[in-house]
Amino acid sequence: MWSSLVIPTFLLLSFFPVGLAPDPGSTTHGDDIYPPFWDQTDGDIAEFPVQNNKIIIDPWKYMDRLRLYKILITESNKYFASFGKNNTGNVFWLLTLFYGRLFKTDRFSEPPNSSRCAYESGVSSCISINSAWGGINYYVVIMYFLAAIESDFLGNLPYEVELLPREEYRSNFCYSVEECRAAYPQIMDIANRFYKYLQSRKIVSTTRGIPQYDTDEDTAIFKMWVAHQAAIDVAKPKFSDVSFYSSETERDFTMDFLVTAEFFEAVLYRPYFESSAEFLVGFPHRLLTDQDRNVLTSNFSRREKALIALTKLTTKINKSTGGLFLTIWKKLMTSKFARAMGRFFINRLLLIPIE
């Protein structure tokens, strides 16, 4: 019975908030869509300092994590050349642009409502170890990066990599390939399979001097999202307490957002530059306060209100069905046609015209 209601439910949702709105046109994005200080890093591991024959990375500095994202994009670009011009089809773009959005919206700052590690701190900004988003994002990017090292995706590095640990919540995090392999072998295996798949691709043609690999779009995106979700599944329970957030409302939005993300992953949502930029227009531009719980203030845009409402409603429906809504949605998204329809519904819900 439930399976027959899932698609109609999403159809109803997709037309409810935007039924009177025209289809959105293409949006032009300037440089501000890139993460802050994106042009101040080259995407080369040689940018990190070397001490005692070790490459030193501080994962609790904004710029150090940003360099990791750019390294992953730089090293993987060739496999996705056929997915978009000028490297816009890299599957790491959504995670990278989202990282910048989290920083710009002060979600790496020290809770509650502290200016420590805030966006205004500039290029030297920290990432608070007490921030839920800082901790959740740690698992995403660090697992991808360490798996890239373990699988030799980054080639032969000149030195061993050392991640500088924090004594606070030391047991909440792993800081090396060995530690993460011992603590979370499943995540490392899943991320490794993503890289091994890319490494197995062959050059099949050349376009304007650019090699084109036989990377299957759905396969690459599927493996990327599976690795992402594996990291989220480990991180989310560690940061469910309200003390890691600026407010209870922000905590609830974060948990709702992460549940809703699983619906996006199931349709193999395209994580390319343009589609990611469009999606992130709706991510709230500031931390939510408890005054936002029932009525969102007017300083939220239509897209922000749409995203917040969607995450709340999707989670509410999923809870009321005991998780069957998500389970059946995943089972239905097994064909190219079903996933294409799923992406249509999601875009219909979220990509409403900007005011």
mmCIF file of C-alpha atoms in Angstrom:
data_model
loop_
_atom_site.group_PDB
_atom_site.id
_atom_site.type_symbol
_atom_site.label_atom_id
_atom_site.label_comp_id
_atom_site.label_asym_id
_atom_site.label_seq_id
_atom_site.Cartn_x
_atom_site.Cartn_y
_atom_site.Cartn_z
ATOM 1 C CA MET A 1 0.000 0.000 0.000
ATOM 2 C CA TRP A 2 2.708 2.478 1.006
ATOM 3 C CA SER A 3 4.610 2.054 -2.261
ATOM 4 C CA SER A 4 1.558 3.179 -4.208
ATOM 5 C CA LEU A 5 1.464 6.411 -2.199
ATOM 6 C CA VAL A 6 5.109 7.484 -2.343
ATOM 7 C CA ILE A 7 5.147 8.912 -5.880
ATOM 8 C CA PRO A 8 1.726 10.615 -5.521
ATOM 9 C CA THR A 9 2.953 12.146 -2.271
ATOM 10 C CA PHE A 10 5.993 13.656 -3.964
ATOM 11 C CA LEU A 11 3.855 14.777 -6.895
ATOM 12 C CA LEU A 12 1.542 16.591 -4.491
ATOM 13 C CA LEU A 13 4.469 18.136 -2.637
ATOM 14 C CA SER A 14 6.151 19.217 -5.853
ATOM 15 C CA PHE A 15 3.185 21.264 -6.965
ATOM 16 C CA PHE A 16 2.038 22.558 -3.596
ATOM 17 C CA PRO A 17 4.689 25.199 -2.863
ATOM 18 C CA VAL A 18 5.304 26.232 -6.452
ATOM 19 C CA GLY A 19 2.076 25.451 -8.240
ATOM 20 C CA LEU A 20 1.525 29.078 -9.216
ATOM 21 C CA ALA A 21 5.124 29.791 -10.122
ATOM 22 C CA PRO A 22 6.623 29.546 -13.598
ATOM 23 C CA ASP A 23 9.518 27.219 -14.262
ATOM 24 C CA PRO A 24 12.769 28.815 -13.128
ATOM 25 C CA GLY A 25 15.139 29.991 -15.794
ATOM 26 C CA SER A 26 18.856 29.554 -15.664
ATOM 27 C CA THR A 27 20.606 31.538 -12.991
ATOM 28 C CA THR A 28 23.927 33.219 -13.560
ATOM 29 C CA HIS A 29 26.372 32.805 -10.706
ATOM 30 C CA GLY A 30 29.356 34.983 -10.029
ATOM 31 C CA ASP A 31 32.537 34.130 -8.224
ATOM 32 C CA ASP A 32 30.711 34.329 -4.887
ATOM 33 C CA ILE A 33 29.321 30.826 -5.391
ATOM 34 C CA TYR A 34 32.807 29.390 -4.862
ATOM 35 C CA PRO A 35 33.870 28.720 -1.273
ATOM 36 C CA PRO A 36 35.505 31.760 0.339
ATOM 37 C CA PHE A 37 39.232 32.014 -0.493
ATOM 38 C CA TRP A 38 38.935 29.373 -3.208
ATOM 39 C CA ASP A 39 41.431 31.261 -5.380
ATOM 40 C CA GLN A 40 44.004 31.244 -2.587
ATOM 41 C CA THR A 41 44.721 27.536 -2.901
ATOM 42 C CA ASP A 42 46.072 25.595 -5.887
ATOM 43 C CA GLY A 43 44.789 22.123 -5.053
ATOM 44 C CA ASP A 44 48.299 20.781 -4.549
ATOM 45 C CA ILE A 45 49.308 18.810 -1.480
ATOM 46 C CA ALA A 46 52.675 20.602 -1.647
ATOM 47 C CA GLU A 47 50.887 23.644 -0.181
ATOM 48 C CA PHE A 48 50.903 22.004 3.234
ATOM 49 C CA PRO A 49 53.965 22.452 5.449
ATOM 50 C CA VAL A 50 56.363 19.561 6.016
ATOM 51 C CA GLN A 51 57.800 18.880 9.460
ATOM 52 C CA ASN A 52 59.930 15.901 10.444
ATOM 53 C CA ASN A 53 59.284 14.332 7.038
ATOM 54 C CA LYS A 54 55.508 14.539 7.494
ATOM 55 C CA ILE A 55 52.917 16.610 5.633
ATOM 56 C CA ILE A 56 51.114 18.535 8.356
ATOM 57 C CA ILE A 57 47.387 19.192 7.954
ATOM 58 C CA ASP A 58 45.186 20.846 10.563
ATOM 59 C CA PRO A 59 41.641 19.648 9.805
ATOM 60 C CA TRP A 60 40.240 22.213 12.240
ATOM 61 C CA LYS A 61 41.359 25.123 10.072
ATOM 62 C CA TYR A 62 38.996 26.247 7.342
ATOM 63 C CA MET A 63 41.745 26.700 4.745
ATOM 64 C CA ASP A 64 43.282 23.273 5.362
ATOM 65 C CA ARG A 65 39.977 21.510 4.744
ATOM 66 C CA LEU A 66 39.372 23.719 1.712
ATOM 67 C CA ARG A 67 42.711 22.574 0.292
ATOM 68 C CA LEU A 68 41.618 18.957 0.744
ATOM 69 C CA TYR A 69 38.467 19.575 -1.278
ATOM 70 C CA LYS A 70 40.422 21.286 -4.037
ATOM 71 C CA ILE A 71 42.962 18.442 -4.124
ATOM 72 C CA LEU A 72 40.154 15.902 -4.553
ATOM 73 C CA ILE A 73 38.628 17.936 -7.378
ATOM 74 C CA THR A 74 41.963 18.570 -9.079
ATOM 75 C CA GLU A 75 43.024 14.929 -8.950
ATOM 76 C CA SER A 76 39.677 13.570 -10.171
ATOM 77 C CA ASN A 77 38.763 16.149 -12.844
ATOM 78 C CA LYS A 78 40.025 14.046 -15.739
ATOM 79 C CA TYR A 79 37.536 11.271 -15.036
ATOM 80 C CA PHE A 80 34.563 13.633 -15.322
ATOM 81 C CA ALA A 81 35.608 15.705 -18.337
ATOM 82 C CA SER A 82 32.666 14.393 -20.361
ATOM 83 C CA PHE A 83 30.144 15.448 -17.678
ATOM 84 C CA GLY A 84 30.597 19.208 -18.126
ATOM 85 C CA LYS A 85 32.745 21.876 -19.726
ATOM 86 C CA ASN A 86 35.683 23.424 -17.872
ATOM 87 C CA ASN A 87 35.581 20.762 -15.134
ATOM 88 C CA THR A 88 32.062 21.734 -14.031
ATOM 89 C CA GLY A 89 30.988 18.077 -14.115
ATOM 90 C CA ASN A 90 33.118 16.898 -11.216
ATOM 91 C CA VAL A 91 31.025 14.922 -8.713
ATOM 92 C CA PHE A 92 32.807 16.581 -5.781
ATOM 93 C CA TRP A 93 31.379 20.039 -6.553
ATOM 94 C CA LEU A 94 28.274 19.798 -4.390
ATOM 95 C CA LEU A 95 30.235 18.723 -1.317
ATOM 96 C CA THR A 96 32.817 21.451 -1.984
ATOM 97 C CA LEU A 97 30.346 24.284 -2.546
ATOM 98 C CA PHE A 98 28.323 23.083 0.445
ATOM 99 C CA TYR A 99 31.456 23.293 2.591
ATOM 100 C CA GLY A 100 31.836 26.940 1.605
ATOM 101 C CA ARG A 101 28.161 27.586 2.291
ATOM 102 C CA LEU A 102 28.443 26.114 5.781
ATOM 103 C CA PHE A 103 31.361 28.453 6.464
ATOM 104 C CA LYS A 104 29.636 31.545 5.082
ATOM 105 C CA THR A 105 26.520 30.865 7.158
ATOM 106 C CA ASP A 106 28.554 30.540 10.385
ATOM 107 C CA ARG A 107 27.767 26.874 10.878
ATOM 108 C CA PHE A 108 31.379 26.168 11.833
ATOM 109 C CA SER A 109 31.301 28.751 14.624
ATOM 110 C CA GLU A 110 31.407 27.998 18.329
ATOM 111 C CA PRO A 111 27.873 27.392 19.676
ATOM 112 C CA PRO A 112 25.858 28.971 20.976
ATOM 113 C CA ASN A 113 25.963 32.242 19.033
ATOM 114 C CA SER A 114 29.663 32.889 19.398
ATOM 115 C CA SER A 115 31.859 34.926 17.094
ATOM 116 C CA ARG A 116 34.675 32.394 17.539
ATOM 117 C CA CYS A 117 35.388 30.612 14.240
ATOM 118 C CA ALA A 118 32.826 32.841 12.506
ATOM 119 C CA TYR A 119 32.994 33.720 8.819
ATOM 120 C CA GLU A 120 34.123 37.245 9.595
ATOM 121 C CA SER A 121 37.340 35.832 11.032
ATOM 122 C CA GLY A 122 38.644 35.618 7.475
ATOM 123 C CA VAL A 123 41.152 33.322 5.849
ATOM 124 C CA SER A 124 42.673 32.244 9.181
ATOM 125 C CA SER A 125 39.333 31.071 10.539
ATOM 126 C CA CYS A 126 39.060 27.930 12.590
ATOM 127 C CA ILE A 127 36.365 25.267 12.618
ATOM 128 C CA SER A 128 34.972 24.779 16.097
ATOM 129 C CA ILE A 129 35.262 21.243 17.399
ATOM 130 C CA ASN A 130 32.022 21.997 19.270
ATOM 131 C CA SER A 131 30.169 22.667 16.022
ATOM 132 C CA ALA A 132 27.953 19.829 14.814
ATOM 133 C CA TRP A 133 28.408 20.789 11.181
ATOM 134 C CA GLY A 134 32.160 21.023 11.749
ATOM 135 C CA GLY A 135 32.168 17.482 13.100
ATOM 136 C CA ILE A 136 29.831 16.009 10.498
ATOM 137 C CA ASN A 137 31.778 17.645 7.670
ATOM 138 C CA TYR A 138 35.000 16.302 9.170
ATOM 139 C CA TYR A 139 33.866 12.741 8.574
ATOM 140 C CA VAL A 140 32.833 13.470 5.006
ATOM 141 C CA VAL A 141 35.994 15.162 3.737
ATOM 142 C CA ILE A 142 38.539 13.314 5.890
ATOM 143 C CA MET A 143 37.200 9.886 4.949
ATOM 144 C CA TYR A 144 37.286 10.796 1.262
ATOM 145 C CA PHE A 145 40.814 12.172 1.616
ATOM 146 C CA LEU A 146 42.273 9.318 3.655
ATOM 147 C CA ALA A 147 40.686 6.760 1.343
ATOM 148 C CA ALA A 148 42.271 8.597 -1.596
ATOM 149 C CA ILE A 149 45.632 8.124 0.110
ATOM 150 C CA GLU A 150 45.005 4.484 1.024
ATOM 151 C CA SER A 151 43.874 3.596 -2.510
ATOM 152 C CA ASP A 152 46.876 5.382 -4.054
ATOM 153 C CA PHE A 153 44.465 7.660 -5.919
ATOM 154 C CA LEU A 154 46.742 10.597 -5.066
ATOM 155 C CA GLY A 155 49.810 8.736 -6.276
ATOM 156 C CA ASN A 156 53.000 8.310 -4.325
ATOM 157 C CA LEU A 157 53.102 11.149 -1.821
ATOM 158 C CA PRO A 158 56.596 12.375 -0.913
ATOM 159 C CA TYR A 159 55.874 12.157 2.824
ATOM 160 C CA GLU A 160 53.460 10.581 5.251
ATOM 161 C CA VAL A 161 50.401 12.720 6.061
ATOM 162 C CA GLU A 162 49.786 13.757 9.661
ATOM 163 C CA LEU A 163 46.451 15.214 10.737
ATOM 164 C CA LEU A 164 46.765 17.349 13.847
ATOM 165 C CA PRO A 165 44.331 16.022 16.472
ATOM 166 C CA ARG A 166 42.405 17.917 19.126
ATOM 167 C CA GLU A 167 42.300 16.536 22.625
ATOM 168 C CA GLU A 168 38.662 17.607 22.980
ATOM 169 C CA TYR A 169 36.329 14.790 21.956
ATOM 170 C CA ARG A 170 39.413 12.816 20.944
ATOM 171 C CA SER A 171 37.453 9.565 20.784
ATOM 172 C CA ASN A 172 34.920 11.135 18.401
ATOM 173 C CA PHE A 173 37.424 11.375 15.558
ATOM 174 C CA CYS A 174 40.093 9.383 13.784
ATOM 175 C CA TYR A 175 43.196 11.203 12.545
ATOM 176 C CA SER A 176 45.071 8.814 10.273
ATOM 177 C CA VAL A 177 44.525 6.124 7.672
ATOM 178 C CA GLU A 178 45.367 3.510 10.287
ATOM 179 C CA GLU A 179 43.010 4.936 12.923
ATOM 180 C CA CYS A 180 40.111 5.372 10.512
ATOM 181 C CA ARG A 181 40.685 1.935 8.976
ATOM 182 C CA ALA A 182 40.568 0.355 12.454
ATOM 183 C CA ALA A 183 37.578 2.361 13.694
ATOM 184 C CA TYR A 184 35.478 2.579 10.518
ATOM 185 C CA PRO A 185 36.553 -0.113 8.044
ATOM 186 C CA GLN A 186 33.206 -0.042 6.232
ATOM 187 C CA ILE A 187 33.471 3.666 5.363
ATOM 188 C CA MET A 188 37.038 3.262 4.193
ATOM 189 C CA ASP A 189 36.081 0.256 2.058
ATOM 190 C CA ILE A 190 33.170 2.119 0.443
ATOM 191 C CA ALA A 191 35.260 5.214 -0.288
ATOM 192 C CA ASN A 192 38.055 3.025 -1.637
ATOM 193 C CA ARG A 193 35.629 1.376 -4.050
ATOM 194 C CA PHE A 194 34.742 4.809 -5.438
ATOM 195 C CA TYR A 195 38.391 5.562 -6.174
ATOM 196 C CA LYS A 196 39.126 2.085 -7.492
ATOM 197 C CA TYR A 197 36.262 2.485 -9.922
ATOM 198 C CA LEU A 198 37.720 5.741 -11.239
ATOM 199 C CA GLN A 199 41.188 4.230 -11.490
ATOM 200 C CA SER A 200 39.783 1.389 -13.614
ATOM 201 C CA ARG A 201 38.436 3.785 -16.266
ATOM 202 C CA LYS A 202 40.019 3.920 -19.711
ATOM 203 C CA ILE A 203 40.472 6.727 -22.214
ATOM 204 C CA VAL A 204 38.041 6.176 -25.082
ATOM 205 C CA SER A 205 38.395 9.404 -27.060
ATOM 206 C CA THR A 206 39.821 12.916 -27.090
ATOM 207 C CA THR A 207 37.867 16.155 -27.416
ATOM 208 C CA ARG A 208 39.847 19.317 -28.205
ATOM 209 C CA GLY A 209 42.921 17.662 -26.728
ATOM 210 C CA ILE A 210 41.132 16.596 -23.530
ATOM 211 C CA PRO A 211 41.043 12.839 -22.830
ATOM 212 C CA GLN A 212 37.558 11.413 -22.332
ATOM 213 C CA TYR A 213 37.299 8.450 -19.965
ATOM 214 C CA ASP A 214 34.632 5.751 -20.080
ATOM 215 C CA THR A 215 33.255 6.854 -16.710
ATOM 216 C CA ASP A 216 29.601 5.889 -16.360
ATOM 217 C CA GLU A 217 27.686 8.853 -14.965
ATOM 218 C CA ASP A 218 25.216 6.972 -12.777
ATOM 219 C CA THR A 219 27.853 4.558 -11.461
ATOM 220 C CA ALA A 220 30.261 7.309 -10.427
ATOM 221 C CA ILE A 221 27.548 9.391 -8.776
ATOM 222 C CA PHE A 222 26.101 6.356 -7.017
ATOM 223 C CA LYS A 223 29.458 5.384 -5.538
ATOM 224 C CA MET A 224 30.140 8.969 -4.488
ATOM 225 C CA TRP A 225 26.782 9.282 -2.689
ATOM 226 C CA VAL A 226 27.125 5.870 -1.008
ATOM 227 C CA ALA A 227 30.489 6.911 0.449
ATOM 228 C CA HIS A 228 29.008 10.231 1.550
ATOM 229 C CA GLN A 229 26.084 8.559 3.309
ATOM 230 C CA ALA A 230 28.348 6.041 5.027
ATOM 231 C CA ALA A 231 30.270 8.932 6.581
ATOM 232 C CA ILE A 232 27.049 10.726 7.573
ATOM 233 C CA ASP A 233 25.679 7.566 9.215
ATOM 234 C CA VAL A 234 28.708 7.445 11.502
ATOM 235 C CA ALA A 235 28.842 11.181 12.218
ATOM 236 C CA LYS A 236 25.177 12.018 12.766
ATOM 237 C CA PRO A 237 24.650 10.149 16.074
ATOM 238 C CA LYS A 238 27.770 11.789 17.517
ATOM 239 C CA PHE A 239 26.347 15.274 17.004
ATOM 240 C CA SER A 240 22.670 14.941 17.824
ATOM 241 C CA ASP A 241 22.898 16.721 21.176
ATOM 242 C CA VAL A 242 21.636 20.299 21.181
ATOM 243 C CA SER A 243 24.853 21.507 22.827
ATOM 244 C CA PHE A 244 26.563 21.225 19.432
ATOM 245 C CA TYR A 245 24.140 23.737 17.919
ATOM 246 C CA SER A 246 23.253 27.411 18.247
ATOM 247 C CA SER A 247 19.627 26.492 19.016
ATOM 248 C CA GLU A 248 17.253 23.563 19.207
ATOM 249 C CA THR A 249 15.640 24.725 15.971
ATOM 250 C CA GLU A 250 19.009 24.660 14.173
ATOM 251 C CA ARG A 251 19.596 21.144 15.519
ATOM 252 C CA ASP A 252 16.213 19.959 14.257
ATOM 253 C CA PHE A 253 16.801 21.537 10.845
ATOM 254 C CA THR A 254 20.196 19.817 10.573
ATOM 255 C CA MET A 255 18.764 16.398 11.412
ATOM 256 C CA ASP A 256 15.837 16.965 9.017
ATOM 257 C CA PHE A 257 18.207 18.114 6.266
ATOM 258 C CA LEU A 258 20.355 14.998 6.600
ATOM 259 C CA VAL A 259 17.292 12.737 6.341
ATOM 260 C CA THR A 260 16.047 14.632 3.287
ATOM 261 C CA ALA A 261 19.490 14.326 1.704
ATOM 262 C CA GLU A 262 18.959 10.568 1.548
ATOM 263 C CA PHE A 263 15.997 11.131 -0.773
ATOM 264 C CA PHE A 264 18.260 13.243 -2.991
ATOM 265 C CA GLU A 265 20.962 10.591 -2.994
ATOM 266 C CA ALA A 266 18.491 7.874 -3.989
ATOM 267 C CA VAL A 267 17.695 9.698 -7.255
ATOM 268 C CA LEU A 268 21.429 10.179 -7.921
ATOM 269 C CA TYR A 269 21.058 13.952 -7.664
ATOM 270 C CA ARG A 270 23.565 15.538 -10.037
ATOM 271 C CA PRO A 271 26.333 17.056 -7.867
ATOM 272 C CA TYR A 272 27.799 19.195 -10.651
ATOM 273 C CA PHE A 273 28.768 22.840 -10.343
ATOM 274 C CA GLU A 274 25.663 24.491 -11.831
ATOM 275 C CA SER A 275 23.095 22.161 -10.263
ATOM 276 C CA SER A 276 24.866 22.461 -6.901
ATOM 277 C CA ALA A 277 24.939 26.244 -7.106
ATOM 278 C CA GLU A 278 21.203 26.280 -7.860
ATOM 279 C CA PHE A 279 20.432 23.954 -4.968
ATOM 280 C CA LEU A 280 22.509 25.886 -2.426
ATOM 281 C CA VAL A 281 20.675 29.129 -3.138
ATOM 282 C CA GLY A 282 17.993 27.664 -0.874
ATOM 283 C CA PHE A 283 20.249 26.708 2.023
ATOM 284 C CA PRO A 284 19.504 29.114 4.928
ATOM 285 C CA HIS A 285 21.838 32.103 4.879
ATOM 286 C CA ARG A 286 22.071 32.181 8.674
ATOM 287 C CA LEU A 287 21.764 29.931 11.694
ATOM 288 C CA LEU A 288 18.177 29.260 12.745
ATOM 289 C CA THR A 289 17.008 30.560 16.101
ATOM 290 C CA ASP A 290 14.213 29.249 18.287
ATOM 291 C CA GLN A 291 12.142 32.227 17.110
ATOM 292 C CA ASP A 292 12.191 30.583 13.662
ATOM 293 C CA ARG A 293 10.570 27.370 14.864
ATOM 294 C CA ASN A 294 6.977 28.184 13.962
ATOM 295 C CA VAL A 295 7.184 31.256 11.745
ATOM 296 C CA LEU A 296 10.147 32.063 9.511
ATOM 297 C CA THR A 297 11.029 35.741 9.458
ATOM 298 C CA SER A 298 10.824 37.748 6.272
ATOM 299 C CA ASN A 299 14.603 37.828 5.798
ATOM 300 C CA PHE A 300 14.506 34.265 4.456
ATOM 301 C CA SER A 301 14.149 34.005 0.680
ATOM 302 C CA ARG A 302 11.453 31.949 -1.031
ATOM 303 C CA ARG A 303 13.952 29.216 -1.818
ATOM 304 C CA GLU A 304 15.228 29.123 1.758
ATOM 305 C CA LYS A 305 11.683 28.830 3.065
ATOM 306 C CA ALA A 306 10.980 26.083 0.511
ATOM 307 C CA LEU A 307 14.025 24.060 1.591
ATOM 308 C CA ILE A 308 13.324 24.442 5.310
ATOM 309 C CA ALA A 309 9.665 23.484 4.809
ATOM 310 C CA LEU A 310 10.570 20.519 2.600
ATOM 311 C CA THR A 311 13.073 19.075 5.073
ATOM 312 C CA LYS A 312 10.642 19.430 7.947
ATOM 313 C CA LEU A 313 7.708 17.898 6.071
ATOM 314 C CA THR A 314 9.750 15.073 4.525
ATOM 315 C CA THR A 315 11.091 14.049 7.919
ATOM 316 C CA LYS A 316 7.648 14.296 9.496
ATOM 317 C CA ILE A 317 6.143 11.992 6.859
ATOM 318 C CA ASN A 318 9.058 9.581 7.161
ATOM 319 C CA LYS A 319 8.718 9.419 10.950
ATOM 320 C CA SER A 320 4.965 8.915 10.770
ATOM 321 C CA THR A 321 5.509 5.891 8.514
ATOM 322 C CA GLY A 322 8.224 4.428 10.700
ATOM 323 C CA GLY A 323 10.851 5.094 8.038
ATOM 324 C CA LEU A 324 8.873 3.336 5.285
ATOM 325 C CA PHE A 325 8.631 6.514 3.215
ATOM 326 C CA LEU A 326 12.402 6.575 2.697
ATOM 327 C CA THR A 327 12.701 2.800 2.382
ATOM 328 C CA ILE A 328 10.096 2.587 -0.359
ATOM 329 C CA TRP A 329 11.441 5.696 -2.101
ATOM 330 C CA LYS A 330 14.850 4.015 -2.357
ATOM 331 C CA LYS A 331 13.291 0.810 -3.693
ATOM 332 C CA LEU A 332 11.384 2.752 -6.331
ATOM 333 C CA MET A 333 14.481 4.604 -7.535
ATOM 334 C CA THR A 334 16.045 1.621 -9.284
ATOM 335 C CA SER A 335 15.612 2.616 -12.927
ATOM 336 C CA LYS A 336 16.936 5.551 -14.944
ATOM 337 C CA PHE A 337 13.392 6.727 -15.628
ATOM 338 C CA ALA A 338 12.348 6.605 -11.967
ATOM 339 C CA ARG A 339 15.469 8.491 -10.877
ATOM 340 C CA ALA A 340 14.940 11.101 -13.598
ATOM 341 C CA MET A 341 11.374 11.613 -12.373
ATOM 342 C CA GLY A 342 12.639 11.815 -8.805
ATOM 343 C CA ARG A 343 15.099 14.549 -9.764
ATOM 344 C CA PHE A 344 12.283 16.375 -11.536
ATOM 345 C CA PHE A 345 10.125 16.300 -8.411
ATOM 346 C CA ILE A 346 12.979 17.536 -6.231
ATOM 347 C CA ASN A 347 13.897 20.365 -8.594
ATOM 348 C CA ARG A 348 10.225 21.273 -8.834
ATOM 349 C CA LEU A 349 10.095 21.581 -5.060
ATOM 350 C CA LEU A 350 13.270 23.574 -4.577
ATOM 351 C CA LEU A 351 14.208 25.560 -7.676
ATOM 352 C CA ILE A 352 11.446 28.117 -7.492
ATOM 353 C CA PRO A 353 12.152 31.569 -8.947
ATOM 354 C CA ILE A 354 14.378 33.810 -6.861
ATOM 355 C CA GLU A 355 12.652 36.933 -5.625
#
